[in-house]
Each structure stands twice: as structure tokens, then as C-alpha cells.
Amino acid sequence: MPSILVATIPTLCAECPLRHTSICRVLGQGDAAKLEAARGRQFSLRAKRLLLREGDTPNEVFRVLSGWGARFRVLANGSRQILSFDLPGDFLTPELLCGEPARFSKMALTSMTLCAFPRERTANEVFGDPEKANFIERLLVRRIRDSEDRIMMLGRLPAAGRIAGLVLDIHRRLSRRGMAAGSEFEFPLRHEDLADALGLTPAHVSRTLAALRQNKLLEIHSARAVILDREGLQKLAS
Amino acid sequence: MPSILVATIPTLCAECPLRHTSICRVLGQGDAAKLEAARGRQFSLRAKRLLLREGDTPNEVFRVLSGWGARFRVLANGSRQILSFDLPGDFLTPELLCGEPARFSKMALTSMTLCAFPRERTANEVFGDPEKANFIERLLVRRIRDSEDRIMMLGRLPAAGRIAGLVLDIHRRLSRRGMAAGSEFEFPLRHEDLADALGLTPAHVSRTLAALRQNKLLEIHSARAVILDREGLQKLAS
DNA sequence: CGCTTACTTGAACTCACTCAAAATTCGTGG
DNA sequence: CCACGAATTTTGAGTGAGTTCAAGTAAGCG
């Protein structure tokens, strides 16, 4: 076991760039002190560590401050299906607010920093107020939409289209958070992660990415992605 | 245009076997008169008719009294991806309660009978009361779960496993409603419907069903399905 | 009974997989 | 800063599951 670890200096909510968005806006309502009071611990997680195991009923929910994660399930035959990726700023596990056991695991893909919120207190806070409940409602509806987009991709698109769709989706999510410089952005996913999300094998992901690069559509190099031809990708992902 | 049509005698809520379940329980709370007041028209729909077109913002939501339907989207290349099947008793389009435009179409696969509820009034009724809102919340969470099950199937299972998983899922849903006689039940889906839901072609669905039949796992004949080996199917669908 | 729709089956093909080895990149410790 | 080992990516050859296209068969339905 290697020596550890960054003694993280917790970010104060008052100084957090994310405090006006997502769950933090809902819980803080513009008041940093109130938000700080709602928040639990803040902590880091190294790559490949599990944040949550299928069947767990965690007593915290989270917000991602930095780093990428994956939500996945493992089949009987041992293969992994990634259901979604967790990006910086995401509020994690709205579906676990009610205290049901998780139907999925969550793993850090890069090292991550997370803010934790006590589950039960947060649930009470949120479901006690129709307007706040509406926020969760929207999150759930968005997750349905995203799942169904994925179903479309898996059911009806060839490998190149699936990759195009996923990359565009991630780019859109990062852009909205100001985390993409135009068409270029961080992209720490390994081929194996892409494969497990898209129903492919790492080898075929490699070949397909090579083809996309050759056709001047998309470049992925050393944990960065560059969209060269948005139109073209969009067409592939119809 | 063929001559029409069954002058349906509307089922009275007081006599409806579904009145104590799902949305009808929520809206009626045991009082048939109250439910009758909440309900709008009741009507029939012939097979292949659209109930809803992608982009629509319908001013009604529905409950299926009888018949099967499909929720689907159509890709640029014209291919159809079925996202889910609507069975008798299902409450349709909880995600449209809020008045957002539909991201999918809905079609009757067999002839259907539906009860309509005015959307806006129902939404107010439901979201005004935390307990009722909770019902919708659960529906949404279940839909997420179902979508993610489908993602698993499409991403990681071969054709036989996908079919096994879908048939077991439908059997489970029908059983809960008392609509399956043990391991035998109505199954009006065409091979094309299965194919469009499972990311396959009708030809391959036919071949795979033949194999399942040969292995004494599952028989589908003239709109009926018989589960011969539940264990075996479950294993295929891991 | 005839027509349409759905299902089955065959042959050729293709996309993606498997298995394996080579090349590259990354992380770590010296 | 370099060197080493581990992880990841690339590439190749062979295979297989599922597709496409087409023809033939069976099953509903008016």
C-alpha cells in the first residue's frame, strides 16, 4: 500500500464555485452559512476505489467537486456495464435519497473530491418543500432521458455512432459547466471504460477511434478530447 | 378507410377492476365517485394508431384498460427503437405530467382501450400533495430501473439473453396484475416489435426463438407465451 | 377464398469479438 | 531526470454472432 495522502483543505462553501448550482443551490438558497450547515464531510477518493457497492444503503449523498466516476453493474458472467458517468458538479444518487438499497455500484475513475450530505436530513429537507422536491423530480426525469438516449445508442447505432453520441453528450455536460475550452476538453476515460459503457470491447474502441481520427471527426489523446467535426459526429449519432 | 367502430360502453369506475391500483387509487382514494369526477373520456384505439407523437405536449394522461402499446423513437436512418411496452393497467406518461413536450412517440400494438385524465388538473392534484407526489416519484424511479435493465441487456447480453430478459420482465408485470395463468400468458408482440426493442432484426429473433423452443426454455405461438424453464431463462438473462 | 401480413429459412456477408503479441504511455522510485 | 515495471493502447489474424436480402411458407382477416 503506497504512502498517503493529500491532507485536503476542505473547500468552504462560501468560496466554492459550485455553490450556486444544483443541489447546493437548493440546500443553501444563496446563503453560504446555511449550505455549510447542511453539508457533511468533504473527502477524496483515489482512482479505482468504490464509492458505493450494489446493495448498499448509504447514509450520505454526494456532490462531485472534482474528478470522474462511473455508475455500473456487474453481470453474472463478470462483465461490467457502465450506466452513466459522474462528472464534476454532478449530484450523486438522487435515487437513493429515499433510503432504498442501491441497484448499482459507483467507482472513481480518476481521483475524486466529494462533498457528502447526510442522506436522511437532506431527504427530509428536500421532500418537505414542493419546490425543492421539484428539483429532484427534474433530476430523475433527466436521468430517464439519458438512459433512453443510451438505449437508442446501444440498440440502433454501430460502434462509431455510439462513441460519437457519448462524446458529444459529455462535451455538452462539461460545456454547460464551463469545463470545456470550445471543442477541446479533459477526457480521462480509458478505452475499457468506453467499451463497458457502449457494449463494445476495448480493442474495437481503439480501432473505431482510429477511424474517427482518420476521418477528422474526433481526436482523443492523453486524456484530452478534441471535437474536429461536430456536424459529422452528430450525424453518426443521428 | 374501413367502417368504424365499437360504440364502447364506458366502464364505470365503480365497476372497474383497476380502480384500487396505480393512479386510480391515488386520484380516487377509494371513492369511486371522486375517481369518476377526476377522469376524462374513455376511448379505444385500433392497432398501429399513434397515441402520441414525439414533440407533442398532450393535455391528457392515460391509463390502459386493455391492449398493448409501445413507446418508441425513430432515428434519422428511419429505424425504430422501442423504449418500453405499455401493458393493461399501466399509467401512461407520468413524465409528461409537467407539460414538457414528449421525447418519444406512443403507438397501439393491439387495439387498446384507455381512460384519459386531464393533464393539468391531474398534475395539480398530484403535485399538491406530498404523498401523491411520492407515487409519481416511485413511478419515475421504476422507469429508471427498467431503462437501466434494458441498457444491461443491450450492452452485455446476446440475443437469447435479451429475449429471455424481456419475456421474464413482461411475465412478472402481467403476473402482478393477475393476467398470467401460471407460466402461460398473452403475448401479442410481433417479432418486429421484439427486434425493435432488443436491438435485433426480425429474422434473428425468429431464429433465436426457434433455438429457445428447441431447448425447451420458451414457446411463443399465436400471441401466447409459455415459460417452460424459468431457471434456464433467468440464467440466460443473468 | 383471396389478400395481406407475419413468420421461417437459406446463403452470403460484415461488424465486432477473441486471443495474443507488440508498442506505447504512465506512474513510481531511485 | 532517468529507468523500470505496470497499465493501457495498438495492431494482427482468425472467428462468430447477427445482418441483409430474398424467397418461400403459414397464418389472420375481410
XYZ file of N, CA, C and O in Angstrom, chain A residues 151, chain B residues 68-71 80-87 109 146-147 149-154 157-175 185-200 205 208-209 212 218 220 225 227 230 233-238:
288
model
N -30.153 3.774 -24.522
C -30.829 2.621 -25.123
C -30.847 2.752 -26.645
O -30.575 1.794 -27.375
N -52.135 -3.659 -25.711
C -50.703 -3.379 -25.532
C -50.261 -2.246 -26.438
O -50.739 -2.110 -27.571
N -49.323 -1.451 -25.952
C -48.763 -0.376 -26.757
C -47.253 -0.338 -26.641
O -46.663 -1.089 -25.867
N -46.630 0.539 -27.422
C -45.184 0.686 -27.358
C -44.817 2.160 -27.340
O -45.476 2.977 -27.972
N -43.768 2.455 -26.586
C -43.203 3.795 -26.548
C -41.913 3.705 -27.336
O -41.100 2.807 -27.099
N -36.458 2.160 -35.844
C -37.269 2.427 -34.660
C -36.653 1.751 -33.453
O -36.236 0.604 -33.532
N -36.560 2.452 -32.349
C -36.132 1.820 -31.102
C -37.284 1.904 -30.116
O -37.699 2.994 -29.729
N -37.783 0.741 -29.723
C -38.838 0.704 -28.717
C -38.206 0.847 -27.347
O -37.257 0.136 -27.012
N -38.694 1.790 -26.563
C -38.118 2.064 -25.240
C -38.804 1.246 -24.157
O -38.182 0.855 -23.172
N -40.101 1.022 -24.320
C -40.817 0.207 -23.342
C -42.164 -0.182 -23.916
O -42.638 0.420 -24.883
N -42.766 -1.197 -23.316
C -44.092 -1.628 -23.734
C -45.111 -1.201 -22.691
O -44.831 -1.215 -21.487
N -46.280 -0.804 -23.142
C -47.369 -0.409 -22.245
C -48.357 -1.553 -22.135
O -48.920 -1.989 -23.138
N -48.563 -2.044 -20.922
C -49.458 -3.182 -20.697
C -50.736 -2.717 -20.009
O -50.787 -1.614 -19.448
N -50.145 -1.336 -30.199
C -49.671 -2.540 -30.903
C -50.832 -3.492 -31.169
O -50.857 -4.202 -32.169
N -36.044 0.229 -14.928
C -36.340 -0.551 -16.124
C -35.428 -0.169 -17.288
O -34.946 -1.025 -18.024
N -35.214 1.136 -17.453
C -34.339 1.584 -18.540
C -32.949 1.008 -18.356
O -32.300 0.585 -19.312
N -32.094 -1.676 -16.720
C -32.107 -3.109 -17.021
C -31.964 -3.318 -18.523
O -31.233 -4.197 -18.983
N -32.660 -2.485 -19.274
C -32.594 -2.611 -20.722
C -31.187 -2.302 -21.230
O -30.672 -2.961 -22.141
N -30.560 -1.307 -20.628
C -29.190 -0.974 -21.026
C -28.265 -2.164 -20.803
O -27.450 -2.512 -21.664
N -28.427 -2.825 -19.646
C -27.631 -4.025 -19.369
C -27.823 -5.052 -20.472
O -26.872 -5.614 -21.011
N -29.098 -5.310 -20.798
C -29.408 -6.323 -21.788
C -28.766 -5.989 -23.129
O -28.131 -6.836 -23.764
N -28.944 -4.746 -23.555
C -28.458 -4.364 -24.881
C -26.936 -4.336 -24.928
O -26.333 -4.682 -25.935
N -25.731 -8.617 -23.223
C -26.286 -9.951 -23.440
C -26.436 -10.265 -24.921
O -26.759 -9.384 -25.716
N -26.234 -11.522 -25.298
C -26.510 -11.958 -26.670
C -28.017 -12.072 -26.883
O -28.802 -11.924 -25.935
N -28.414 -12.343 -28.101
C -29.826 -12.299 -28.470
C -30.711 -13.132 -27.549
O -31.753 -12.657 -27.078
N -30.314 -14.367 -27.257
C -31.160 -15.239 -26.447
C -31.366 -14.648 -25.053
O -32.480 -14.688 -24.512
N -30.323 -14.080 -24.489
C -30.429 -13.476 -23.164
C -31.354 -12.277 -23.167
O -32.121 -12.059 -22.226
N -31.286 -11.491 -24.225
C -32.157 -10.306 -24.297
C -33.612 -10.718 -24.341
O -34.463 -10.169 -23.641
N -33.904 -11.702 -25.188
C -35.286 -12.155 -25.307
C -35.750 -12.739 -23.986
O -36.845 -12.434 -23.496
N -34.904 -13.558 -23.381
C -35.255 -14.165 -22.093
C -35.577 -13.075 -21.078
O -36.606 -13.127 -20.389
N -34.717 -12.067 -20.992
C -34.918 -10.996 -20.026
C -36.223 -10.256 -20.264
O -36.978 -9.980 -19.328
N -36.505 -9.955 -21.524
C -37.721 -9.210 -21.829
C -38.966 -10.023 -21.506
O -39.920 -9.513 -20.902
N -38.970 -11.276 -21.878
C -40.142 -12.121 -21.641
C -40.370 -12.290 -20.132
O -41.512 -12.199 -19.661
N -39.309 -12.507 -19.393
C -39.459 -12.643 -17.942
C -40.009 -11.364 -17.334
O -40.866 -11.391 -16.449
N -39.522 -10.233 -17.823
C -39.984 -8.951 -17.303
C -41.472 -8.763 -17.563
O -42.232 -8.381 -16.667
N -41.890 -9.071 -18.771
C -43.306 -8.908 -19.106
C -44.151 -9.883 -18.298
O -45.221 -9.528 -17.792
N -43.651 -11.088 -18.133
C -44.396 -12.076 -17.341
C -44.573 -11.601 -15.901
O -45.649 -11.710 -15.322
N -43.517 -11.035 -15.367
C -43.580 -10.516 -13.998
C -44.635 -9.415 -13.883
O -45.472 -9.416 -12.973
N -44.613 -8.508 -14.849
C -45.582 -7.406 -14.798
C -47.006 -7.916 -14.930
O -47.910 -7.440 -14.238
N -47.228 -8.866 -15.832
C -48.581 -9.383 -16.022
C -49.030 -10.188 -14.805
O -50.188 -10.106 -14.388
N -48.106 -10.963 -14.246
C -48.459 -11.791 -13.086
C -48.958 -10.934 -11.939
O -49.981 -11.238 -11.316
N -49.176 -16.937 -20.804
C -49.813 -15.614 -20.842
C -49.900 -15.084 -22.266
O -49.203 -15.545 -23.162
N -50.776 -14.100 -22.433
C -50.938 -13.417 -23.724
C -49.635 -12.743 -24.107
O -48.979 -12.130 -23.257
N -49.308 -12.819 -25.368
C -48.063 -12.204 -25.810
C -48.204 -11.767 -27.260
O -47.705 -12.421 -28.177
N -48.880 -10.629 -27.475
C -49.219 -10.222 -28.838
C -48.096 -9.528 -29.587
O -48.325 -9.031 -30.688
N -46.888 -9.488 -29.037
C -45.799 -8.788 -29.733
C -45.376 -9.569 -30.974
O -45.233 -10.780 -30.940
N -45.160 -8.826 -32.023
C -44.634 -9.449 -33.248
C -43.109 -9.533 -33.148
O -42.499 -8.835 -32.323
N -42.515 -10.340 -33.979
C -41.052 -10.436 -33.966
C -40.426 -9.077 -34.218
O -39.384 -8.745 -33.663
N -41.077 -8.309 -35.058
C -40.529 -6.986 -35.358
C -40.522 -6.099 -34.112
O -39.602 -5.300 -33.914
N -41.553 -6.234 -33.281
C -41.590 -5.439 -32.050
C -40.457 -5.850 -31.119
O -39.757 -5.002 -30.552
N -40.282 -7.157 -30.968
C -39.181 -7.645 -30.132
C -37.853 -7.133 -30.666
O -37.001 -6.646 -29.917
N -37.698 -7.259 -31.985
C -36.441 -6.833 -32.604
C -36.179 -5.353 -32.330
O -35.068 -4.968 -31.948
N -37.199 -4.529 -32.487
C -37.019 -3.091 -32.310
C -36.779 -2.720 -30.853
O -36.223 -1.673 -30.543
N -37.215 -3.554 -29.945
C -36.947 -3.288 -28.528
C -35.567 -3.776 -28.123
O -34.938 -3.203 -27.241
N -35.088 -4.820 -28.775
C -33.888 -5.515 -28.300
C -32.660 -5.289 -29.169
O -31.612 -5.908 -28.945
N -32.777 -4.424 -30.155
C -31.624 -4.157 -30.998
C -31.262 -5.322 -31.894
O -30.089 -5.583 -32.129
N -32.266 -6.022 -32.389
C -32.031 -7.175 -33.263
C -32.817 -6.989 -34.551
O -33.454 -5.956 -34.755
N -34.555 -12.695 -34.490
C -35.488 -13.014 -33.410
C -36.144 -14.356 -33.709
O -36.248 -15.226 -32.833
N -33.676 -17.110 -33.056
C -33.373 -17.266 -31.628
C -34.550 -17.894 -30.892
O -34.362 -18.755 -30.019
N -35.768 -17.477 -31.252
C -36.937 -18.091 -30.618
C -37.002 -19.574 -30.944
O -37.364 -20.399 -30.097
N -34.658 -21.284 -28.630
C -35.190 -21.344 -27.266
C -36.269 -22.428 -27.170
O -36.371 -23.132 -26.162
N -38.671 -21.810 -23.802
C -39.717 -20.822 -24.027
C -40.441 -21.136 -25.321
O -39.811 -21.491 -26.310
N -43.350 -19.420 -27.950
C -44.237 -18.312 -28.308
C -44.967 -18.687 -29.587
O -44.342 -18.910 -30.622
N -47.458 -16.816 -24.889
C -46.117 -17.258 -24.495
C -46.240 -18.271 -23.377
O -47.133 -18.168 -22.533
N -43.665 -20.069 -20.568
C -42.326 -20.214 -19.996
C -42.151 -21.668 -19.580
O -42.835 -22.157 -18.681
N -38.108 -21.504 -16.326
C -37.825 -20.181 -15.768
C -36.366 -20.039 -15.360
O -35.701 -19.044 -15.671
N -34.142 -19.563 -18.349
C -34.261 -18.227 -18.934
C -33.559 -17.195 -18.051
O -32.856 -16.314 -18.530
N -33.769 -17.348 -16.746
C -33.164 -16.401 -15.807
C -31.643 -16.417 -15.941
O -30.985 -15.382 -15.901
N -31.125 -17.599 -16.129
C -29.676 -17.726 -16.263
C -29.212 -17.037 -17.550
O -28.213 -16.314 -17.550
N -29.960 -17.242 -18.635
C -29.599 -16.592 -19.891
C -29.590 -15.071 -19.743
O -28.751 -14.385 -20.307
N -30.545 -14.575 -18.959
C -30.669 -13.121 -18.790
C -29.774 -12.625 -17.664
O -29.830 -11.464 -17.294
N -28.950 -13.511 -17.144
C -28.132 -13.252 -15.935
C -28.515 -11.975 -15.242
O -27.680 -11.141 -15.017
